[in-house]
Structure formats: C-alpha cells, structure tokens
Amino acid sequence: GQNIDQPTEMTATEGAIVQINCTYQTSGFNGLFWYQQHAGEAPTFLSYNVLDGLEEKGRFSSFLSRSKGYSYLLLKELQMKDSASYLCAVNPPGGGNKLTFGTGTQLKVEL
Amino acid sequence: DADVTQTPRNRITKTGKRIMLECSQTKGHDRMYWYRQDPGLGLRLIYYSFDVKDINKGEISDGYSVSRQAQAKFSLSLESAIPNQTALYFCATRADRDFAGELFFGEGSRLTVL
C-alpha cells in the first residue's frame, strides 16, 4: 500500500529558499507528482519525477530518490504568491492510473 | 473557458436531499475522476472512470454514485446527503494510459450539508 508523509506547515521568508519533503512507502512505484494549490482553488501541476535525480523548472525543482522513498520540492527566490499548499502524489503500484495524494504542506511566505 | 468545468460551484443543502455535481471536459481525455478534499485529509478518490463503460470505486465511494453519460461528462451523486459529506469536490481528467500524465482539475464544487 501507500503511505505519503509531508510536513503540515512551513513558514519561509520572501526571497529565501525552502525545501518541502515528501516520503512514501509503496510496494511499487510509477512516478511522483507535485501540485500547487492556492486556497479555494484547484490544484495545478508543478512537476513529475520517475527517475532518480533533480528536475529543474525555473524557480521550482523536484528531486527523487526511489531507493529511499523520498522526494523534495525546492522553491527558490520565494515570492508572496508562493504561499499555497503543496501536494505530493504518487501513482500506485499495479496500474489503475490514479493518483494518491499526501495531505499537503501549507507554505506561508512572510516579508 | 476552462477545460474542466464543474457545476454548481457552491451548493448548500439539507440532510437527506439528493445532490448531483456535474463535470464536463473539453480535453478529449477518456479518464475522469472525482476527489473530495477535507482540511487535514488531503484529496481522496471517490470514483474514477476510464471510459463510458468503465466505472471504478475509489477509496471512499460509500454514499456516492457516479454516471458517465459521455466521454466528456462525469457526474457525481449523493443519494441522501449527510453533514459529513460537506467538503470541496474536484473533478479531474487525465490523458490515457500514461503514468506521466498530469491530472487536470476543475475549479471545484463546494458542498455544505446542513
């Protein structure tokens, strides 16, 4: 089965760097997603990792270690608009093509 | 216009009432999903469908039913609403047979059951 763990809340300063961690336990693995969700809005896709290593997209990067069941989302040059919930999600083993989500990390960016 | 449209966006109803949430999409995806979101519990899968003739239960399907009327339409029904079904509901679509494919979400339907 799957058990996805993320910190509930984090606070960071505008202009700084923040790392949001996600750990998962799964008997199989078909990739990990990160989504951003502003309050009251729909989640929007940030990144997808299926192989080990770092994927960079502008100010956002995502890292995966399959052997450790671990991923992180790195946000650089934080802006106030980055205040949002960040959701980690995995494809379950055995197909089914449906995502299982963690409970999300609420990031607050302060001046 | 949004690629994934949900109606209604907000609904307040009473215990015991039947409620339908509708979802339509213009992305041409076969795979459609209904999730609910509760504070502290994240997004949980209610039902999903891979085509018009394929409906599958998710992790929390009790108290819900769905109908896939066409490739583009997937509706969620609460036959007899109860207060603990108060939540934010999201419909989503995904490209076919592609583990790398992202989910595209509708804007959400906020349901309050009194």
mmCIF file with all atom_site columns, N, CA, C and O in Angstrom, chain B residues 29-81:
data_model
loop_
_atom_site.group_PDB
_atom_site.id
_atom_site.type_symbol
_atom_site.label_atom_id
_atom_site.label_alt_id
_atom_site.label_comp_id
_atom_site.label_asym_id
_atom_site.label_entity_id
_atom_site.label_seq_id
_atom_site.pdbx_PDB_ins_code
_atom_site.Cartn_x
_atom_site.Cartn_y
_atom_site.Cartn_z
_atom_site.occupancy
_atom_site.B_iso_or_equiv
_atom_site.pdbx_formal_charge
_atom_site.auth_seq_id
_atom_site.auth_comp_id
_atom_site.auth_asym_id
_atom_site.auth_atom_id
_atom_site.pdbx_PDB_model_num
ATOM 1   N N  . HIS B 1 29 ? -9.984  13.695 -22.978 1.00 0.00 ? 29 HIS B N  1
ATOM 2   C CA . HIS B 1 29 ? -9.434  12.594 -22.187 1.00 0.00 ? 29 HIS B CA 1
ATOM 3   C C  . HIS B 1 29 ? -10.508 11.563 -21.878 1.00 0.00 ? 29 HIS B C  1
ATOM 4   O O  . HIS B 1 29 ? -11.658 11.894 -21.588 1.00 0.00 ? 29 HIS B O  1
ATOM 5   N N  . ASP B 1 30 ? -10.099 10.299 -21.901 1.00 0.00 ? 30 ASP B N  1
ATOM 6   C CA . ASP B 1 30 ? -11.032 9.237  -21.520 1.00 0.00 ? 30 ASP B CA 1
ATOM 7   C C  . ASP B 1 30 ? -11.124 9.082  -20.002 1.00 0.00 ? 30 ASP B C  1
ATOM 8   O O  . ASP B 1 30 ? -12.136 8.674  -19.476 1.00 0.00 ? 30 ASP B O  1
ATOM 9   N N  . ARG B 1 31 ? -10.034 9.396  -19.290 1.00 0.00 ? 31 ARG B N  1
ATOM 10  C CA . ARG B 1 31 ? -10.000 9.113  -17.861 1.00 0.00 ? 31 ARG B CA 1
ATOM 11  C C  . ARG B 1 31 ? -10.502 10.307 -17.063 1.00 0.00 ? 31 ARG B C  1
ATOM 12  O O  . ARG B 1 31 ? -9.988  11.409 -17.209 1.00 0.00 ? 31 ARG B O  1
ATOM 13  N N  . MET B 1 32 ? -11.503 10.050 -16.213 1.00 0.00 ? 32 MET B N  1
ATOM 14  C CA . MET B 1 32 ? -12.079 11.097 -15.378 1.00 0.00 ? 32 MET B CA 1
ATOM 15  C C  . MET B 1 32 ? -12.198 10.606 -13.949 1.00 0.00 ? 32 MET B C  1
ATOM 16  O O  . MET B 1 32 ? -12.379 9.408  -13.702 1.00 0.00 ? 32 MET B O  1
ATOM 17  N N  . TYR B 1 33 ? -12.110 11.548 -13.015 1.00 0.00 ? 33 TYR B N  1
ATOM 18  C CA . TYR B 1 33 ? -12.005 11.230 -11.595 1.00 0.00 ? 33 TYR B CA 1
ATOM 19  C C  . TYR B 1 33 ? -12.848 12.208 -10.773 1.00 0.00 ? 33 TYR B C  1
ATOM 20  O O  . TYR B 1 33 ? -12.989 13.370 -11.140 1.00 0.00 ? 33 TYR B O  1
ATOM 21  N N  . TRP B 1 34 ? -13.330 11.724 -9.645  1.00 0.00 ? 34 TRP B N  1
ATOM 22  C CA . TRP B 1 34 ? -13.924 12.585 -8.625  1.00 0.00 ? 34 TRP B CA 1
ATOM 23  C C  . TRP B 1 34 ? -13.151 12.411 -7.325  1.00 0.00 ? 34 TRP B C  1
ATOM 24  O O  . TRP B 1 34 ? -12.986 11.291 -6.829  1.00 0.00 ? 34 TRP B O  1
ATOM 25  N N  . TYR B 1 35 ? -12.685 13.552 -6.789  1.00 0.00 ? 35 TYR B N  1
ATOM 26  C CA . TYR B 1 35 ? -11.994 13.593 -5.496  1.00 0.00 ? 35 TYR B CA 1
ATOM 27  C C  . TYR B 1 35 ? -12.785 14.492 -4.554  1.00 0.00 ? 35 TYR B C  1
ATOM 28  O O  . TYR B 1 35 ? -13.463 15.421 -4.979  1.00 0.00 ? 35 TYR B O  1
ATOM 29  N N  . ARG B 1 36 ? -12.652 14.235 -3.260  1.00 0.00 ? 36 ARG B N  1
ATOM 30  C CA . ARG B 1 36 ? -13.113 15.205 -2.276  1.00 0.00 ? 36 ARG B CA 1
ATOM 31  C C  . ARG B 1 36 ? -11.929 15.648 -1.428  1.00 0.00 ? 36 ARG B C  1
ATOM 32  O O  . ARG B 1 36 ? -10.960 14.892 -1.240  1.00 0.00 ? 36 ARG B O  1
ATOM 33  N N  . GLN B 1 37 ? -12.019 16.882 -0.964  1.00 0.00 ? 37 GLN B N  1
ATOM 34  C CA . GLN B 1 37 ? -10.929 17.436 -0.173  1.00 0.00 ? 37 GLN B CA 1
ATOM 35  C C  . GLN B 1 37 ? -11.485 17.966 1.126   1.00 0.00 ? 37 GLN B C  1
ATOM 36  O O  . GLN B 1 37 ? -12.432 18.764 1.133   1.00 0.00 ? 37 GLN B O  1
ATOM 37  N N  . ASP B 1 38 ? -10.896 17.516 2.205   1.00 0.00 ? 38 ASP B N  1
ATOM 38  C CA . ASP B 1 38 ? -11.262 17.964 3.537   1.00 0.00 ? 38 ASP B CA 1
ATOM 39  C C  . ASP B 1 38 ? -10.016 18.502 4.232   1.00 0.00 ? 38 ASP B C  1
ATOM 40  O O  . ASP B 1 38 ? -8.920  17.959 4.026   1.00 0.00 ? 38 ASP B O  1
ATOM 41  N N  . PRO B 1 39 ? -10.157 19.511 5.055   1.00 0.00 ? 39 PRO B N  1
ATOM 42  C CA . PRO B 1 39 ? -8.984  20.052 5.772   1.00 0.00 ? 39 PRO B CA 1
ATOM 43  C C  . PRO B 1 39 ? -8.261  18.957 6.547   1.00 0.00 ? 39 PRO B C  1
ATOM 44  O O  . PRO B 1 39 ? -8.878  18.190 7.277   1.00 0.00 ? 39 PRO B O  1
ATOM 45  N N  . GLY B 1 40 ? -6.947  18.887 6.356   1.00 0.00 ? 40 GLY B N  1
ATOM 46  C CA . GLY B 1 40 ? -6.147  17.915 7.079   1.00 0.00 ? 40 GLY B CA 1
ATOM 47  C C  . GLY B 1 40 ? -6.164  16.509 6.518   1.00 0.00 ? 40 GLY B C  1
ATOM 48  O O  . GLY B 1 40 ? -5.393  15.654 6.949   1.00 0.00 ? 40 GLY B O  1
ATOM 49  N N  . LEU B 1 41 ? -7.025  16.266 5.535   1.00 0.00 ? 41 LEU B N  1
ATOM 50  C CA . LEU B 1 41 ? -7.123  14.910 4.971   1.00 0.00 ? 41 LEU B CA 1
ATOM 51  C C  . LEU B 1 41 ? -6.679  14.846 3.525   1.00 0.00 ? 41 LEU B C  1
ATOM 52  O O  . LEU B 1 41 ? -6.613  13.772 2.945   1.00 0.00 ? 41 LEU B O  1
ATOM 53  N N  . GLY B 1 42 ? -6.430  15.955 2.920   1.00 0.00 ? 42 GLY B N  1
ATOM 54  C CA . GLY B 1 42 ? -5.971  15.950 1.540   1.00 0.00 ? 42 GLY B CA 1
ATOM 55  C C  . GLY B 1 42 ? -7.049  15.552 0.563   1.00 0.00 ? 42 GLY B C  1
ATOM 56  O O  . GLY B 1 42 ? -8.249  15.541 0.875   1.00 0.00 ? 42 GLY B O  1
ATOM 57  N N  . LEU B 1 43 ? -6.638  15.196 -0.631  1.00 0.00 ? 43 LEU B N  1
ATOM 58  C CA . LEU B 1 43 ? -7.548  14.774 -1.694  1.00 0.00 ? 43 LEU B CA 1
ATOM 59  C C  . LEU B 1 43 ? -7.726  13.262 -1.622  1.00 0.00 ? 43 LEU B C  1
ATOM 60  O O  . LEU B 1 43 ? -6.750  12.512 -1.634  1.00 0.00 ? 43 LEU B O  1
ATOM 61  N N  . ARG B 1 44 ? -8.982  12.833 -1.583  1.00 0.00 ? 44 ARG B N  1
ATOM 62  C CA . ARG B 1 44 ? -9.273  11.403 -1.540  1.00 0.00 ? 44 ARG B CA 1
ATOM 63  C C  . ARG B 1 44 ? -10.172 11.030 -2.706  1.00 0.00 ? 44 ARG B C  1
ATOM 64  O O  . ARG B 1 44 ? -11.142 11.732 -3.003  1.00 0.00 ? 44 ARG B O  1
ATOM 65  N N  . LEU B 1 45 ? -9.856  9.896  -3.334  1.00 0.00 ? 45 LEU B N  1
ATOM 66  C CA . LEU B 1 45 ? -10.536 9.477  -4.555  1.00 0.00 ? 45 LEU B CA 1
ATOM 67  C C  . LEU B 1 45 ? -11.864 8.820  -4.238  1.00 0.00 ? 45 LEU B C  1
ATOM 68  O O  . LEU B 1 45 ? -11.935 7.888  -3.433  1.00 0.00 ? 45 LEU B O  1
ATOM 69  N N  . ILE B 1 46 ? -12.927 9.282  -4.905  1.00 0.00 ? 46 ILE B N  1
ATOM 70  C CA . ILE B 1 46 ? -14.269 8.740  -4.683  1.00 0.00 ? 46 ILE B CA 1
ATOM 71  C C  . ILE B 1 46 ? -14.591 7.692  -5.747  1.00 0.00 ? 46 ILE B C  1
ATOM 72  O O  . ILE B 1 46 ? -14.915 6.550  -5.427  1.00 0.00 ? 46 ILE B O  1
ATOM 73  N N  . TYR B 1 47 ? -14.533 8.098  -7.006  1.00 0.00 ? 47 TYR B N  1
ATOM 74  C CA . TYR B 1 47 ? -14.783 7.214  -8.143  1.00 0.00 ? 47 TYR B CA 1
ATOM 75  C C  . TYR B 1 47 ? -13.908 7.665  -9.299  1.00 0.00 ? 47 TYR B C  1
ATOM 76  O O  . TYR B 1 47 ? -13.510 8.820  -9.386  1.00 0.00 ? 47 TYR B O  1
ATOM 77  N N  . TYR B 1 48 ? -13.669 6.710  -10.215 1.00 0.00 ? 48 TYR B N  1
ATOM 78  C CA . TYR B 1 48 ? -12.974 7.064  -11.432 1.00 0.00 ? 48 TYR B CA 1
ATOM 79  C C  . TYR B 1 48 ? -13.494 6.220  -12.586 1.00 0.00 ? 48 TYR B C  1
ATOM 80  O O  . TYR B 1 48 ? -14.062 5.141  -12.381 1.00 0.00 ? 48 TYR B O  1
ATOM 81  N N  . SER B 1 49 ? -13.271 6.737  -13.786 1.00 0.00 ? 49 SER B N  1
ATOM 82  C CA . SER B 1 49 ? -13.820 6.104  -14.976 1.00 0.00 ? 49 SER B CA 1
ATOM 83  C C  . SER B 1 49 ? -12.793 6.191  -16.093 1.00 0.00 ? 49 SER B C  1
ATOM 84  O O  . SER B 1 49 ? -12.220 7.259  -16.339 1.00 0.00 ? 49 SER B O  1
ATOM 85  N N  . PHE B 1 50 ? -12.572 5.075  -16.793 1.00 0.00 ? 50 PHE B N  1
ATOM 86  C CA . PHE B 1 50 ? -11.605 5.061  -17.884 1.00 0.00 ? 50 PHE B CA 1
ATOM 87  C C  . PHE B 1 50 ? -12.276 5.170  -19.245 1.00 0.00 ? 50 PHE B C  1
ATOM 88  O O  . PHE B 1 50 ? -11.611 5.432  -20.239 1.00 0.00 ? 50 PHE B O  1
ATOM 89  N N  . ASP B 1 51 ? -13.552 4.896  -19.310 1.00 0.00 ? 51 ASP B N  1
ATOM 90  C CA . ASP B 1 51 ? -14.352 5.212  -20.479 1.00 0.00 ? 51 ASP B CA 1
ATOM 91  C C  . ASP B 1 51 ? -15.810 5.090  -20.095 1.00 0.00 ? 51 ASP B C  1
ATOM 92  O O  . ASP B 1 51 ? -16.134 4.810  -18.940 1.00 0.00 ? 51 ASP B O  1
ATOM 93  N N  . VAL B 1 52 ? -16.695 5.298  -21.045 1.00 0.00 ? 52 VAL B N  1
ATOM 94  C CA . VAL B 1 52 ? -18.121 5.358  -20.754 1.00 0.00 ? 52 VAL B CA 1
ATOM 95  C C  . VAL B 1 52 ? -18.619 4.071  -20.094 1.00 0.00 ? 52 VAL B C  1
ATOM 96  O O  . VAL B 1 52 ? -19.512 4.102  -19.244 1.00 0.00 ? 52 VAL B O  1
ATOM 97  N N  . LYS B 1 53 ? -18.023 2.954  -20.429 1.00 0.00 ? 53 LYS B N  1
ATOM 98  C CA . LYS B 1 53 ? -18.496 1.678  -19.891 1.00 0.00 ? 53 LYS B CA 1
ATOM 99  C C  . LYS B 1 53 ? -17.685 1.185  -18.710 1.00 0.00 ? 53 LYS B C  1
ATOM 100 O O  . LYS B 1 53 ? -17.878 0.047  -18.253 1.00 0.00 ? 53 LYS B O  1
ATOM 101 N N  . ASP B 1 54 ? -16.783 1.993  -18.213 1.00 0.00 ? 54 ASP B N  1
ATOM 102 C CA . ASP B 1 54 ? -15.878 1.565  -17.148 1.00 0.00 ? 54 ASP B CA 1
ATOM 103 C C  . ASP B 1 54 ? -15.950 2.518  -15.969 1.00 0.00 ? 54 ASP B C  1
ATOM 104 O O  . ASP B 1 54 ? -15.549 3.677  -16.076 1.00 0.00 ? 54 ASP B O  1
ATOM 105 N N  . ILE B 1 55 ? -16.516 2.039  -14.840 1.00 0.00 ? 55 ILE B N  1
ATOM 106 C CA . ILE B 1 55 ? -16.641 2.829  -13.620 1.00 0.00 ? 55 ILE B CA 1
ATOM 107 C C  . ILE B 1 55 ? -15.982 2.045  -12.493 1.00 0.00 ? 55 ILE B C  1
ATOM 108 O O  . ILE B 1 55 ? -16.208 0.825  -12.358 1.00 0.00 ? 55 ILE B O  1
ATOM 109 N N  . ASN B 1 56 ? -15.191 2.744  -11.683 1.00 0.00 ? 56 ASN B N  1
ATOM 110 C CA . ASN B 1 56 ? -14.467 2.067  -10.607 1.00 0.00 ? 56 ASN B CA 1
ATOM 111 C C  . ASN B 1 56 ? -14.606 2.837  -9.305  1.00 0.00 ? 56 ASN B C  1
ATOM 112 O O  . ASN B 1 56 ? -14.575 4.068  -9.301  1.00 0.00 ? 56 ASN B O  1
ATOM 113 N N  . LYS B 1 57 ? -14.706 2.106  -8.214  1.00 0.00 ? 57 LYS B N  1
ATOM 114 C CA . LYS B 1 57 ? -14.758 2.748  -6.907  1.00 0.00 ? 57 LYS B CA 1
ATOM 115 C C  . LYS B 1 57 ? -13.363 3.169  -6.473  1.00 0.00 ? 57 LYS B C  1
ATOM 116 O O  . LYS B 1 57 ? -12.382 2.463  -6.695  1.00 0.00 ? 57 LYS B O  1
ATOM 117 N N  . GLY B 1 58 ? -13.307 4.297  -5.802  1.00 0.00 ? 58 GLY B N  1
ATOM 118 C CA . GLY B 1 58 ? -12.082 4.744  -5.189  1.00 0.00 ? 58 GLY B CA 1
ATOM 119 C C  . GLY B 1 58 ? -12.073 4.360  -3.726  1.00 0.00 ? 58 GLY B C  1
ATOM 120 O O  . GLY B 1 58 ? -12.784 3.453  -3.297  1.00 0.00 ? 58 GLY B O  1
ATOM 121 N N  . GLU B 1 59 ? -11.289 5.060  -2.933  1.00 0.00 ? 59 GLU B N  1
ATOM 122 C CA . GLU B 1 59 ? -11.117 4.687  -1.532  1.00 0.00 ? 59 GLU B CA 1
ATOM 123 C C  . GLU B 1 59 ? -12.277 5.070  -0.639  1.00 0.00 ? 59 GLU B C  1
ATOM 124 O O  . GLU B 1 59 ? -12.452 4.495  0.445   1.00 0.00 ? 59 GLU B O  1
ATOM 125 N N  . ILE B 1 60 ? -13.147 6.009  -1.081  1.00 0.00 ? 60 ILE B N  1
ATOM 126 C CA . ILE B 1 60 ? -14.239 6.467  -0.219  1.00 0.00 ? 60 ILE B CA 1
ATOM 127 C C  . ILE B 1 60 ? -15.553 6.564  -1.002  1.00 0.00 ? 60 ILE B C  1
ATOM 128 O O  . ILE B 1 60 ? -16.194 7.594  -1.027  1.00 0.00 ? 60 ILE B O  1
ATOM 129 N N  . SER B 1 61 ? -15.980 5.496  -1.626  1.00 0.00 ? 61 SER B N  1
ATOM 130 C CA . SER B 1 61 ? -17.151 5.543  -2.506  1.00 0.00 ? 61 SER B CA 1
ATOM 131 C C  . SER B 1 61 ? -18.492 5.406  -1.769  1.00 0.00 ? 61 SER B C  1
ATOM 132 O O  . SER B 1 61 ? -19.542 5.721  -2.345  1.00 0.00 ? 61 SER B O  1
ATOM 133 N N  . ASP B 1 62 ? -18.484 4.946  -0.543  1.00 0.00 ? 62 ASP B N  1
ATOM 134 C CA . ASP B 1 62 ? -19.752 4.760  0.177   1.00 0.00 ? 62 ASP B CA 1
ATOM 135 C C  . ASP B 1 62 ? -20.524 6.070  0.276   1.00 0.00 ? 62 ASP B C  1
ATOM 136 O O  . ASP B 1 62 ? -19.992 7.096  0.675   1.00 0.00 ? 62 ASP B O  1
ATOM 137 N N  . GLY B 1 63 ? -21.834 6.013  -0.082  1.00 0.00 ? 63 GLY B N  1
ATOM 138 C CA . GLY B 1 63 ? -22.674 7.199  -0.008  1.00 0.00 ? 63 GLY B CA 1
ATOM 139 C C  . GLY B 1 63 ? -22.689 8.013  -1.290  1.00 0.00 ? 63 GLY B C  1
ATOM 140 O O  . GLY B 1 63 ? -23.407 9.012  -1.375  1.00 0.00 ? 63 GLY B O  1
ATOM 141 N N  . TYR B 1 64 ? -21.910 7.561  -2.279  1.00 0.00 ? 64 TYR B N  1
ATOM 142 C CA . TYR B 1 64 ? -21.817 8.262  -3.559  1.00 0.00 ? 64 TYR B CA 1
ATOM 143 C C  . TYR B 1 64 ? -22.121 7.305  -4.714  1.00 0.00 ? 64 TYR B C  1
ATOM 144 O O  . TYR B 1 64 ? -21.952 6.095  -4.586  1.00 0.00 ? 64 TYR B O  1
ATOM 145 N N  . SER B 1 65 ? -22.563 7.871  -5.826  1.00 0.00 ? 65 SER B N  1
ATOM 146 C CA . SER B 1 65 ? -22.673 7.125  -7.071  1.00 0.00 ? 65 SER B CA 1
ATOM 147 C C  . SER B 1 65 ? -22.258 8.052  -8.202  1.00 0.00 ? 65 SER B C  1
ATOM 148 O O  . SER B 1 65 ? -22.201 9.273  -8.024  1.00 0.00 ? 65 SER B O  1
ATOM 149 N N  . VAL B 1 66 ? -21.930 7.468  -9.338  1.00 0.00 ? 66 VAL B N  1
ATOM 150 C CA . VAL B 1 66 ? -21.499 8.278  -10.480 1.00 0.00 ? 66 VAL B CA 1
ATOM 151 C C  . VAL B 1 66 ? -22.180 7.790  -11.743 1.00 0.00 ? 66 VAL B C  1
ATOM 152 O O  . VAL B 1 66 ? -22.689 6.672  -11.815 1.00 0.00 ? 66 VAL B O  1
ATOM 153 N N  . SER B 1 67 ? -22.140 8.647  -12.737 1.00 0.00 ? 67 SER B N  1
ATOM 154 C CA . SER B 1 67 ? -22.654 8.313  -14.056 1.00 0.00 ? 67 SER B CA 1
ATOM 155 C C  . SER B 1 67 ? -21.729 8.928  -15.099 1.00 0.00 ? 67 SER B C  1
ATOM 156 O O  . SER B 1 67 ? -21.391 10.114 -15.007 1.00 0.00 ? 67 SER B O  1
ATOM 157 N N  . ARG B 1 68 ? -21.328 8.112  -16.070 1.00 0.00 ? 68 ARG B N  1
ATOM 158 C CA . ARG B 1 68 ? -20.509 8.622  -17.176 1.00 0.00 ? 68 ARG B CA 1
ATOM 159 C C  . ARG B 1 68 ? -21.409 8.653  -18.404 1.00 0.00 ? 68 ARG B C  1
ATOM 160 O O  . ARG B 1 68 ? -21.555 7.687  -19.138 1.00 0.00 ? 68 ARG B O  1
ATOM 161 N N  . GLN B 1 69 ? -21.985 9.817  -18.622 1.00 0.00 ? 69 GLN B N  1
ATOM 162 C CA . GLN B 1 69 ? -23.012 9.932  -19.668 1.00 0.00 ? 69 GLN B CA 1
ATOM 163 C C  . GLN B 1 69 ? -22.400 9.975  -21.071 1.00 0.00 ? 69 GLN B C  1
ATOM 164 O O  . GLN B 1 69 ? -23.057 9.639  -22.056 1.00 0.00 ? 69 GLN B O  1
ATOM 165 N N  . ALA B 1 70 ? -21.182 10.424 -21.132 1.00 0.00 ? 70 ALA B N  1
ATOM 166 C CA . ALA B 1 70 ? -20.479 10.548 -22.416 1.00 0.00 ? 70 ALA B CA 1
ATOM 167 C C  . ALA B 1 70 ? -19.009 10.680 -22.080 1.00 0.00 ? 70 ALA B C  1
ATOM 168 O O  . ALA B 1 70 ? -18.637 10.815 -20.913 1.00 0.00 ? 70 ALA B O  1
ATOM 169 N N  . GLN B 1 71 ? -18.171 10.628 -23.097 1.00 0.00 ? 71 GLN B N  1
ATOM 170 C CA . GLN B 1 71 ? -16.739 10.758 -22.827 1.00 0.00 ? 71 GLN B CA 1
ATOM 171 C C  . GLN B 1 71 ? -16.444 12.046 -22.077 1.00 0.00 ? 71 GLN B C  1
ATOM 172 O O  . GLN B 1 71 ? -15.574 12.091 -21.210 1.00 0.00 ? 71 GLN B O  1
ATOM 173 N N  . ALA B 1 72 ? -17.191 13.090 -22.385 1.00 0.00 ? 72 ALA B N  1
ATOM 174 C CA . ALA B 1 72 ? -16.882 14.395 -21.827 1.00 0.00 ? 72 ALA B CA 1
ATOM 175 C C  . ALA B 1 72 ? -17.598 14.694 -20.523 1.00 0.00 ? 72 ALA B C  1
ATOM 176 O O  . ALA B 1 72 ? -17.363 15.736 -19.921 1.00 0.00 ? 72 ALA B O  1
ATOM 177 N N  . LYS B 1 73 ? -18.472 13.826 -20.056 1.00 0.00 ? 73 LYS B N  1
ATOM 178 C CA . LYS B 1 73 ? -19.310 14.147 -18.896 1.00 0.00 ? 73 LYS B CA 1
ATOM 179 C C  . LYS B 1 73 ? -19.278 13.055 -17.844 1.00 0.00 ? 73 LYS B C  1
ATOM 180 O O  . LYS B 1 73 ? -19.493 11.869 -18.157 1.00 0.00 ? 73 LYS B O  1
ATOM 181 N N  . PHE B 1 74 ? -19.057 13.471 -16.612 1.00 0.00 ? 74 PHE B N  1
ATOM 182 C CA . PHE B 1 74 ? -18.948 12.536 -15.489 1.00 0.00 ? 74 PHE B CA 1
ATOM 183 C C  . PHE B 1 74 ? -19.593 13.207 -14.293 1.00 0.00 ? 74 PHE B C  1
ATOM 184 O O  . PHE B 1 74 ? -19.100 14.218 -13.804 1.00 0.00 ? 74 PHE B O  1
ATOM 185 N N  . SER B 1 75 ? -20.705 12.670 -13.812 1.00 0.00 ? 75 SER B N  1
ATOM 186 C CA . SER B 1 75 ? -21.423 13.313 -12.717 1.00 0.00 ? 75 SER B CA 1
ATOM 187 C C  . SER B 1 75 ? -21.344 12.475 -11.450 1.00 0.00 ? 75 SER B C  1
ATOM 188 O O  . SER B 1 75 ? -21.272 11.246 -11.492 1.00 0.00 ? 75 SER B O  1
ATOM 189 N N  . LEU B 1 76 ? -21.368 13.159 -10.334 1.00 0.00 ? 76 LEU B N  1
ATOM 190 C CA . LEU B 1 76 ? -21.293 12.541 -9.009  1.00 0.00 ? 76 LEU B CA 1
ATOM 191 C C  . LEU B 1 76 ? -22.601 12.822 -8.279  1.00 0.00 ? 76 LEU B C  1
ATOM 192 O O  . LEU B 1 76 ? -23.048 13.973 -8.242  1.00 0.00 ? 76 LEU B O  1
ATOM 193 N N  . SER B 1 77 ? -23.198 11.788 -7.704  1.00 0.00 ? 77 SER B N  1
ATOM 194 C CA . SER B 1 77 ? -24.459 11.959 -6.981  1.00 0.00 ? 77 SER B CA 1
ATOM 195 C C  . SER B 1 77 ? -24.314 11.536 -5.530  1.00 0.00 ? 77 SER B C  1
ATOM 196 O O  . SER B 1 77 ? -23.639 10.555 -5.219  1.00 0.00 ? 77 SER B O  1
ATOM 197 N N  . LEU B 1 78 ? -24.982 12.306 -4.683  1.00 0.00 ? 78 LEU B N  1
ATOM 198 C CA . LEU B 1 78 ? -25.145 11.930 -3.295  1.00 0.00 ? 78 LEU B CA 1
ATOM 199 C C  . LEU B 1 78 ? -26.627 11.621 -3.143  1.00 0.00 ? 78 LEU B C  1
ATOM 200 O O  . LEU B 1 78 ? -27.470 12.517 -3.241  1.00 0.00 ? 78 LEU B O  1
ATOM 201 N N  . GLU B 1 79 ? -26.957 10.357 -2.969  1.00 0.00 ? 79 GLU B N  1
ATOM 202 C CA . GLU B 1 79 ? -28.365 9.947  -2.977  1.00 0.00 ? 79 GLU B CA 1
ATOM 203 C C  . GLU B 1 79 ? -29.135 10.520 -1.793  1.00 0.00 ? 79 GLU B C  1
ATOM 204 O O  . GLU B 1 79 ? -30.284 10.905 -1.902  1.00 0.00 ? 79 GLU B O  1
ATOM 205 N N  . SER B 1 80 ? -28.493 10.568 -0.655  1.00 0.00 ? 80 SER B N  1
ATOM 206 C CA . SER B 1 80 ? -29.117 11.115 0.554   1.00 0.00 ? 80 SER B CA 1
ATOM 207 C C  . SER B 1 80 ? -28.010 11.798 1.349   1.00 0.00 ? 80 SER B C  1
ATOM 208 O O  . SER B 1 80 ? -27.307 11.153 2.127   1.00 0.00 ? 80 SER B O  1
ATOM 209 N N  . ALA B 1 81 ? -27.868 13.082 1.128   1.00 0.00 ? 81 ALA B N  1
ATOM 210 C CA . ALA B 1 81 ? -26.717 13.802 1.685   1.00 0.00 ? 81 ALA B CA 1
ATOM 211 C C  . ALA B 1 81 ? -26.735 13.809 3.218   1.00 0.00 ? 81 ALA B C  1
ATOM 212 O O  . ALA B 1 81 ? -27.796 13.886 3.853   1.00 0.00 ? 81 ALA B O  1
#
